[in-house]
XYZ file of C-alpha atoms in Angstrom:
467
model
C 16.583 95.709 37.760
C 16.420 92.843 40.254
C 16.836 93.858 43.897
C 19.596 91.620 45.312
C 19.933 93.184 48.768
C 19.341 90.670 51.559
C 19.196 91.641 55.234
C 20.453 89.001 57.678
C 18.902 89.966 61.011
C 21.037 89.083 64.037
C 18.729 89.797 67.005
C 21.426 88.365 69.286
C 24.742 86.523 69.078
C 23.293 83.061 68.455
C 23.340 83.480 64.685
C 26.960 84.612 64.433
C 28.352 81.091 64.381
C 26.043 79.845 61.632
C 25.830 82.861 59.387
C 28.795 85.193 59.944
C 31.642 82.767 60.646
C 30.893 80.010 58.124
C 30.966 80.238 54.330
C 27.307 81.323 54.300
C 28.220 84.920 53.440
C 30.686 83.929 50.720
C 28.163 81.523 49.190
C 25.533 84.260 48.946
C 27.974 86.845 47.638
C 29.157 84.429 44.950
C 25.519 83.989 43.930
C 25.330 87.730 43.326
C 23.627 88.946 46.487
C 24.367 92.141 48.357
C 24.328 90.890 51.932
C 23.919 93.233 54.889
C 23.947 92.001 58.479
C 21.323 93.860 60.490
C 23.316 93.537 63.651
C 22.005 93.724 67.210
C 25.112 92.097 68.719
C 28.140 93.820 70.275
C 30.327 92.060 67.701
C 31.846 94.318 65.044
C 31.254 92.395 61.828
C 32.885 95.161 59.814
C 36.174 93.987 61.371
C 35.675 90.783 59.347
C 35.005 92.737 56.176
C 31.248 92.104 56.345
C 28.688 94.781 55.567
C 26.548 95.630 58.576
C 23.992 98.061 59.884
C 24.006 98.310 63.658
C 20.765 98.266 65.622
C 21.322 100.822 68.363
C 19.939 100.545 71.907
C 17.240 98.028 71.012
C 14.500 97.628 73.608
C 11.298 95.637 73.529
C 8.075 96.928 75.055
C 8.146 96.517 78.853
C 5.160 94.152 78.781
C 6.339 91.968 75.907
C 8.517 89.763 78.082
C 5.544 88.945 80.313
C 3.424 88.009 77.316
C 6.318 85.979 75.913
C 6.546 83.996 79.165
C 2.788 83.484 79.158
C 2.913 82.296 75.555
C 5.529 79.685 76.436
C 3.436 78.368 79.320
C 0.330 78.219 77.147
C 2.094 76.401 74.316
C 3.694 73.867 76.667
C 0.309 73.185 78.282
C -1.278 72.750 74.866
C 1.488 70.349 73.801
C 1.084 68.384 77.017
C -2.685 68.139 76.528
C -2.421 67.313 72.825
C 0.153 64.553 73.322
C -1.040 63.424 76.760
C 2.599 63.687 77.858
C 3.671 65.584 80.986
C 7.288 65.944 79.798
C 6.487 69.342 78.278
C 5.956 70.853 81.719
C 9.617 70.194 82.530
C 10.656 72.714 79.876
C 9.332 75.581 81.987
C 11.279 76.896 84.976
C 9.225 78.963 87.417
C 10.729 82.396 88.070
C 12.131 83.244 91.488
C 9.830 85.496 93.486
C 12.106 87.644 95.633
C 10.452 91.058 95.462
C 7.085 92.752 95.123
C 7.907 93.453 91.477
C 8.653 89.804 90.672
C 5.479 88.766 92.525
C 3.355 91.161 90.477
C 4.975 89.973 87.246
C 4.195 86.363 88.131
C 0.569 87.179 88.968
C 0.204 89.092 85.679
C 1.678 86.197 83.683
C -0.543 83.660 85.441
C -3.646 85.724 84.701
C -2.754 85.854 80.996
C -2.263 82.094 80.837
C -5.478 81.392 82.763
C -7.626 83.134 80.160
C -5.661 82.012 77.072
C -4.826 78.312 77.361
C -6.172 77.375 73.927
C -5.025 77.615 70.315
C -7.136 80.738 69.929
C -5.679 82.095 73.157
C -2.101 81.624 71.961
C -2.989 83.575 68.825
C -4.457 86.352 70.979
C -1.186 86.554 72.903
C 0.813 86.705 69.659
C -1.442 89.489 68.399
C -0.947 91.379 71.665
C 2.851 91.034 71.390
C 2.687 92.445 67.852
C 0.487 95.318 69.042
C 2.929 96.179 71.833
C 6.038 95.919 69.655
C 4.584 98.247 67.019
C 4.612 100.956 69.700
C 8.347 100.715 70.344
C 11.159 102.937 69.190
C 12.816 99.781 67.810
C 9.867 99.253 65.450
C 9.921 102.844 64.162
C 13.712 102.833 63.803
C 13.400 99.565 61.874
C 10.830 101.114 59.546
C 13.240 103.963 58.799
C 16.126 101.587 58.123
C 14.073 99.382 55.823
C 12.561 102.318 53.918
C 16.047 103.703 53.364
C 17.803 100.451 52.478
C 14.953 98.683 50.641
C 16.090 95.054 51.020
C 14.356 92.380 48.973
C 14.238 89.924 51.869
C 14.839 89.836 55.643
C 16.206 86.589 57.087
C 16.250 86.253 60.882
C 18.891 83.920 62.276
C 16.798 82.452 65.091
C 13.198 82.186 66.169
C 13.312 82.822 69.898
C 14.607 86.348 70.538
C 12.138 89.041 71.509
C 14.233 91.813 69.939
C 13.656 90.235 66.537
C 9.906 90.822 66.664
C 9.795 94.574 65.957
C 12.226 94.579 62.984
C 10.338 91.706 61.354
C 6.973 93.373 61.931
C 8.364 96.495 60.288
C 9.472 94.459 57.273
C 6.101 92.732 56.973
C 4.239 96.046 57.282
C 6.312 97.328 54.348
C 5.564 94.229 52.275
C 9.096 92.837 52.491
C 9.101 89.011 52.722
C 10.619 87.535 55.873
C 11.964 84.202 57.083
C 13.383 82.858 60.314
C 15.761 79.984 60.938
C 15.018 77.399 63.631
C 18.495 77.405 65.071
C 18.706 74.271 67.242
C 17.554 70.669 67.021
C 15.757 70.758 70.403
C 13.991 74.148 70.174
C 10.521 73.460 68.843
C 9.180 71.218 71.645
C 10.242 73.851 74.201
C 7.738 76.507 73.143
C 10.444 79.005 72.200
C 9.101 80.363 68.896
C 8.375 84.041 69.529
C 9.131 85.101 65.921
C 6.361 85.101 63.294
C 7.600 85.231 59.701
C 6.364 84.457 56.215
C 8.681 81.451 55.909
C 10.616 79.116 58.213
C 13.898 77.406 57.361
C 14.387 74.126 59.211
C 17.040 71.431 59.528
C 15.093 68.415 58.278
C 11.813 66.749 57.405
C 11.655 65.713 61.064
C 11.858 69.367 62.170
C 9.295 70.382 59.543
C 6.835 67.894 61.004
C 7.568 69.212 64.503
C 6.910 72.792 63.403
C 3.529 71.874 61.934
C 2.640 69.808 65.018
C 3.470 72.465 67.605
C 2.378 75.461 65.526
C -0.657 74.371 63.481
C -1.171 77.930 62.208
C 2.064 77.536 60.200
C 1.271 76.104 56.773
C 3.361 73.438 55.057
C 4.205 75.727 52.133
C 5.795 78.183 54.577
C 8.417 75.641 55.691
C 11.635 75.040 53.756
C 14.090 72.254 54.583
C 17.704 73.414 54.282
C 19.820 71.880 57.046
C 22.015 74.041 59.252
C 25.342 75.696 58.340
C 26.811 74.938 61.776
C 28.344 71.653 60.598
C 29.856 72.995 57.372
C 33.266 73.914 58.881
C 33.795 70.233 59.745
C 34.142 69.505 56.034
C 36.787 72.166 55.373
C 40.132 70.360 55.346
C 41.968 73.696 55.217
C 40.982 74.250 58.856
C 42.659 71.055 60.050
C 45.989 71.073 61.853
C 48.310 68.111 62.090
C 48.353 66.344 65.437
C 51.871 67.701 65.965
C 50.666 71.282 65.495
C 47.626 70.796 67.708
C 49.625 69.162 70.501
C 52.256 71.903 70.366
C 49.633 74.664 70.468
C 47.879 73.189 73.489
C 50.774 71.642 75.424
C 49.668 68.074 74.784
C 51.794 64.938 74.587
C 51.930 63.718 71.018
C 52.267 60.052 71.963
C 49.146 60.122 74.171
C 45.713 58.995 73.037
C 43.138 61.635 73.893
C 39.372 61.623 74.132
C 37.100 64.620 74.724
C 34.831 65.280 77.668
C 32.406 67.971 76.534
C 30.596 69.860 79.257
C 26.965 70.897 79.473
C 25.542 74.113 80.845
C 25.001 74.335 84.593
C 21.204 74.060 84.279
C 21.299 70.879 82.190
C 24.047 69.189 84.182
C 24.983 70.829 87.503
C 26.881 67.645 88.417
C 29.167 67.726 85.390
C 32.296 68.201 87.561
C 31.561 64.859 89.224
C 31.167 63.163 85.859
C 34.470 64.663 84.706
C 36.117 63.408 87.893
C 34.711 59.914 87.279
C 36.263 59.955 83.802
C 39.580 61.193 85.205
C 39.632 58.440 87.849
C 39.088 55.871 85.107
C 41.907 57.336 83.015
C 44.280 57.416 85.983
C 43.538 53.749 86.726
C 43.996 52.762 83.072
C 47.295 54.632 82.842
C 48.520 52.714 85.882
C 47.691 49.550 83.917
C 49.904 50.595 81.014
C 47.629 52.777 78.890
C 48.714 56.269 77.855
C 45.497 58.283 77.867
C 44.454 61.874 78.403
C 41.229 63.848 78.507
C 40.688 67.079 76.613
C 38.011 68.977 78.481
C 35.878 71.344 76.389
C 33.418 73.153 78.598
C 30.039 74.435 77.449
C 30.858 77.707 75.624
C 28.504 79.807 77.787
C 29.835 78.348 81.067
C 32.474 80.655 82.534
C 32.026 79.305 86.068
C 34.752 78.003 88.366
C 32.849 74.800 89.144
C 35.435 72.548 87.454
C 38.512 74.163 89.010
C 39.122 71.677 91.833
C 38.769 68.669 89.516
C 41.100 70.194 86.937
C 43.695 70.843 89.636
C 43.394 67.435 91.284
C 43.590 65.535 87.995
C 46.041 67.739 86.104
C 47.923 64.580 85.096
C 44.834 63.333 83.244
C 42.917 66.397 82.049
C 43.869 69.258 79.757
C 41.263 71.997 79.586
C 40.967 73.750 76.229
C 38.375 76.462 76.685
C 36.108 77.449 73.796
C 37.056 80.781 72.253
C 33.843 82.594 73.081
C 33.693 86.236 74.135
C 31.911 87.327 77.294
C 30.418 90.786 76.769
C 28.123 90.719 79.848
C 26.664 88.292 82.382
C 23.560 87.018 80.550
C 23.976 83.936 78.349
C 22.889 85.707 75.155
C 25.720 88.255 75.468
C 28.339 85.492 75.393
C 29.353 85.399 71.759
C 31.099 82.806 69.594
C 34.183 83.682 67.618
C 35.421 82.553 64.248
C 38.531 81.126 65.913
C 36.393 78.748 67.947
C 35.141 77.019 64.809
C 38.688 75.905 64.033
C 39.330 75.017 67.672
C 36.284 72.771 67.827
C 37.077 71.072 64.523
C 40.676 70.388 65.555
C 39.664 69.167 69.008
C 37.417 66.600 67.347
C 40.138 65.681 64.865
C 42.698 65.142 67.648
C 40.510 62.973 69.892
C 39.260 59.420 69.441
C 35.748 59.846 70.876
C 33.632 62.091 73.098
C 31.869 61.576 76.437
C 29.055 63.831 77.652
C 25.562 63.997 79.095
C 23.335 64.032 76.039
C 25.128 66.715 74.040
C 24.650 67.322 70.314
C 28.434 66.827 70.025
C 27.433 63.293 69.018
C 26.678 64.774 65.584
C 29.926 66.721 65.367
C 31.890 63.555 66.098
C 29.972 61.310 63.732
C 30.972 63.601 60.844
C 34.537 62.518 61.658
C 33.377 58.875 61.894
C 34.045 58.873 65.640
C 31.771 57.528 68.386
C 30.128 59.150 71.391
C 29.313 57.841 74.876
C 26.402 59.266 76.873
C 26.592 59.390 80.674
C 23.526 57.607 81.990
C 23.578 57.740 85.782
C 22.706 60.157 88.550
C 25.150 61.465 91.128
C 24.257 60.285 94.660
C 23.967 63.264 97.024
C 24.848 65.593 94.151
C 23.414 68.992 93.352
C 19.671 69.076 92.597
C 19.208 68.116 88.969
C 16.745 66.586 86.541
C 17.023 62.795 86.739
C 19.160 61.451 83.930
C 16.387 59.128 82.788
C 14.137 62.187 82.448
C 16.801 63.999 80.442
C 16.893 61.188 77.886
C 13.097 61.178 77.823
C 13.055 64.748 76.506
C 11.400 65.077 73.129
C 14.535 65.655 71.053
C 16.130 62.417 72.297
C 13.087 60.469 71.135
C 14.311 61.145 67.613
C 17.090 58.562 68.105
C 16.833 55.980 65.361
C 18.370 53.363 67.665
C 19.536 53.222 71.262
C 22.819 51.970 69.825
C 23.633 55.382 68.346
C 25.920 55.899 71.351
C 27.641 53.878 74.043
C 25.920 54.180 77.431
C 27.875 54.664 80.652
C 25.417 53.438 83.278
C 27.566 53.883 86.388
C 30.964 55.284 87.451
C 32.229 51.694 87.560
C 31.426 51.292 83.834
C 33.547 54.298 82.842
C 36.741 52.227 82.458
C 35.001 49.467 80.537
C 33.383 51.843 78.057
C 36.625 53.779 77.514
C 38.511 50.540 76.771
C 35.713 49.406 74.475
C 35.744 52.653 72.488
C 39.529 52.518 72.212
C 39.962 48.882 71.250
C 36.794 47.579 69.628
C 35.274 48.198 66.226
C 32.922 51.162 66.534
C 31.432 50.915 63.049
C 27.973 49.985 64.363
C 27.836 52.935 66.753
C 29.036 55.336 64.060
C 26.665 53.893 61.467
C 23.672 54.200 63.798
C 24.654 57.721 64.846
C 24.964 58.637 61.160
C 21.370 57.506 60.588
C 20.253 59.630 63.525
C 22.159 62.603 62.118
C 20.541 62.093 58.714
C 17.137 62.226 60.400
C 18.003 65.374 62.350
C 19.768 67.338 59.614
C 19.325 67.425 55.837
C 22.155 65.705 53.974
C 24.663 66.338 52.618
C 25.260 68.594 55.651
C 28.048 70.560 53.973
C 25.550 72.035 51.465
C 23.229 73.819 53.913
C 24.314 77.330 52.911
C 23.796 76.520 49.243
C 20.279 75.238 49.987
C 19.424 78.348 52.035
C 20.511 80.695 49.237
C 18.675 78.610 46.646
C 15.536 78.891 48.761
C 15.917 82.660 49.119
C 16.403 82.920 45.354
C 13.199 80.989 44.731
C 11.268 83.154 47.191
C 12.316 86.523 45.775
C 12.430 85.414 42.144
C 9.389 83.166 41.807
C 9.172 81.085 38.650
C 6.660 82.714 36.297
């Protein structure tokens, strides 16, 4: 009898949005699979009626984090040398040295990188990580779980979490095939792949080529193009509210025209409050000229800071903040979890707004699904908080995938904010939307609403090979 039990490994909360809150589960269940979430998050999936096995008190080996950091440095140096491009060094942030312990950790990491900055060296580090993780309680607990449950396949929902290493090693040591999903469009150039699996599921041909470029030990036949489920909810009309309902729920004025300002995290854009204020000033000026505009502010979901408070208070006539419905379980970013309700909130925010403004966010893709344009902020804040120069942000590797500079409107100064807003409101945006659609097609396999189907088809082919 065919074994149809599939483990979906959630090493942290990143995979919840893609794999627990979309139709991914239902698609697999309809195909006849017994799906069990191997859950290392604080989220109780059983409350959603999903089968789960909790991973209790997971801990990596104390040295693994140091080797992981060394591996990232080595891979970024190798990418920089291979491409003759210094941009890769900007992906690494040096740790703060504020104690003897942090000093010793830094020295240890530097010594590892000194002796291993080569392709062979990176493989030595990966082998060392595997050796260390096989000594952990997490590895032995994972062996017990897998021997008891006997899944046919283990699918890890992202490639960058250290706590995914031991469970996947346990599966491989038992001969159970494994795969990991590359969860974000900008991950591979950053040297974040800590997970080693038998197969890799990627968004697109573009991402497949990146994976082979940055990780030459990964073979082409190990990589499967599926797209990502994160955009699937945008195609579900049952999630959409009328504008009347949305305005009532969020205390908006139905006769106003709204656009969205989507925030970045504090590391990417520490000066976001200034950019939001620039947009609010433009809206206030336009409203004095007879327009009837408002801004819906959607902050970065993992940003619970108070850095926007003064701007939101000062420009309450222009800005309505609608916070993402994410759950903060602890202080670190990977314990801030998405919720199923936020999928509907995001979709309806897009549906209720005419366009989006941000500093280089992937929201450009969310909006283009709705045939709506995006404007990228393209100027630095004089005397602002220390930040990467905006021109360097748009020189990052993932932005080089743009099929045309005209995928978005560019706001090159605070003075241009009004002009661009008027242009997006009054002019034909078909060219921007068309160009952004081409960029999206390059980034993510189309049709995007079929990603879950493609993932389950791939799993079927891997566990039931054609004879």
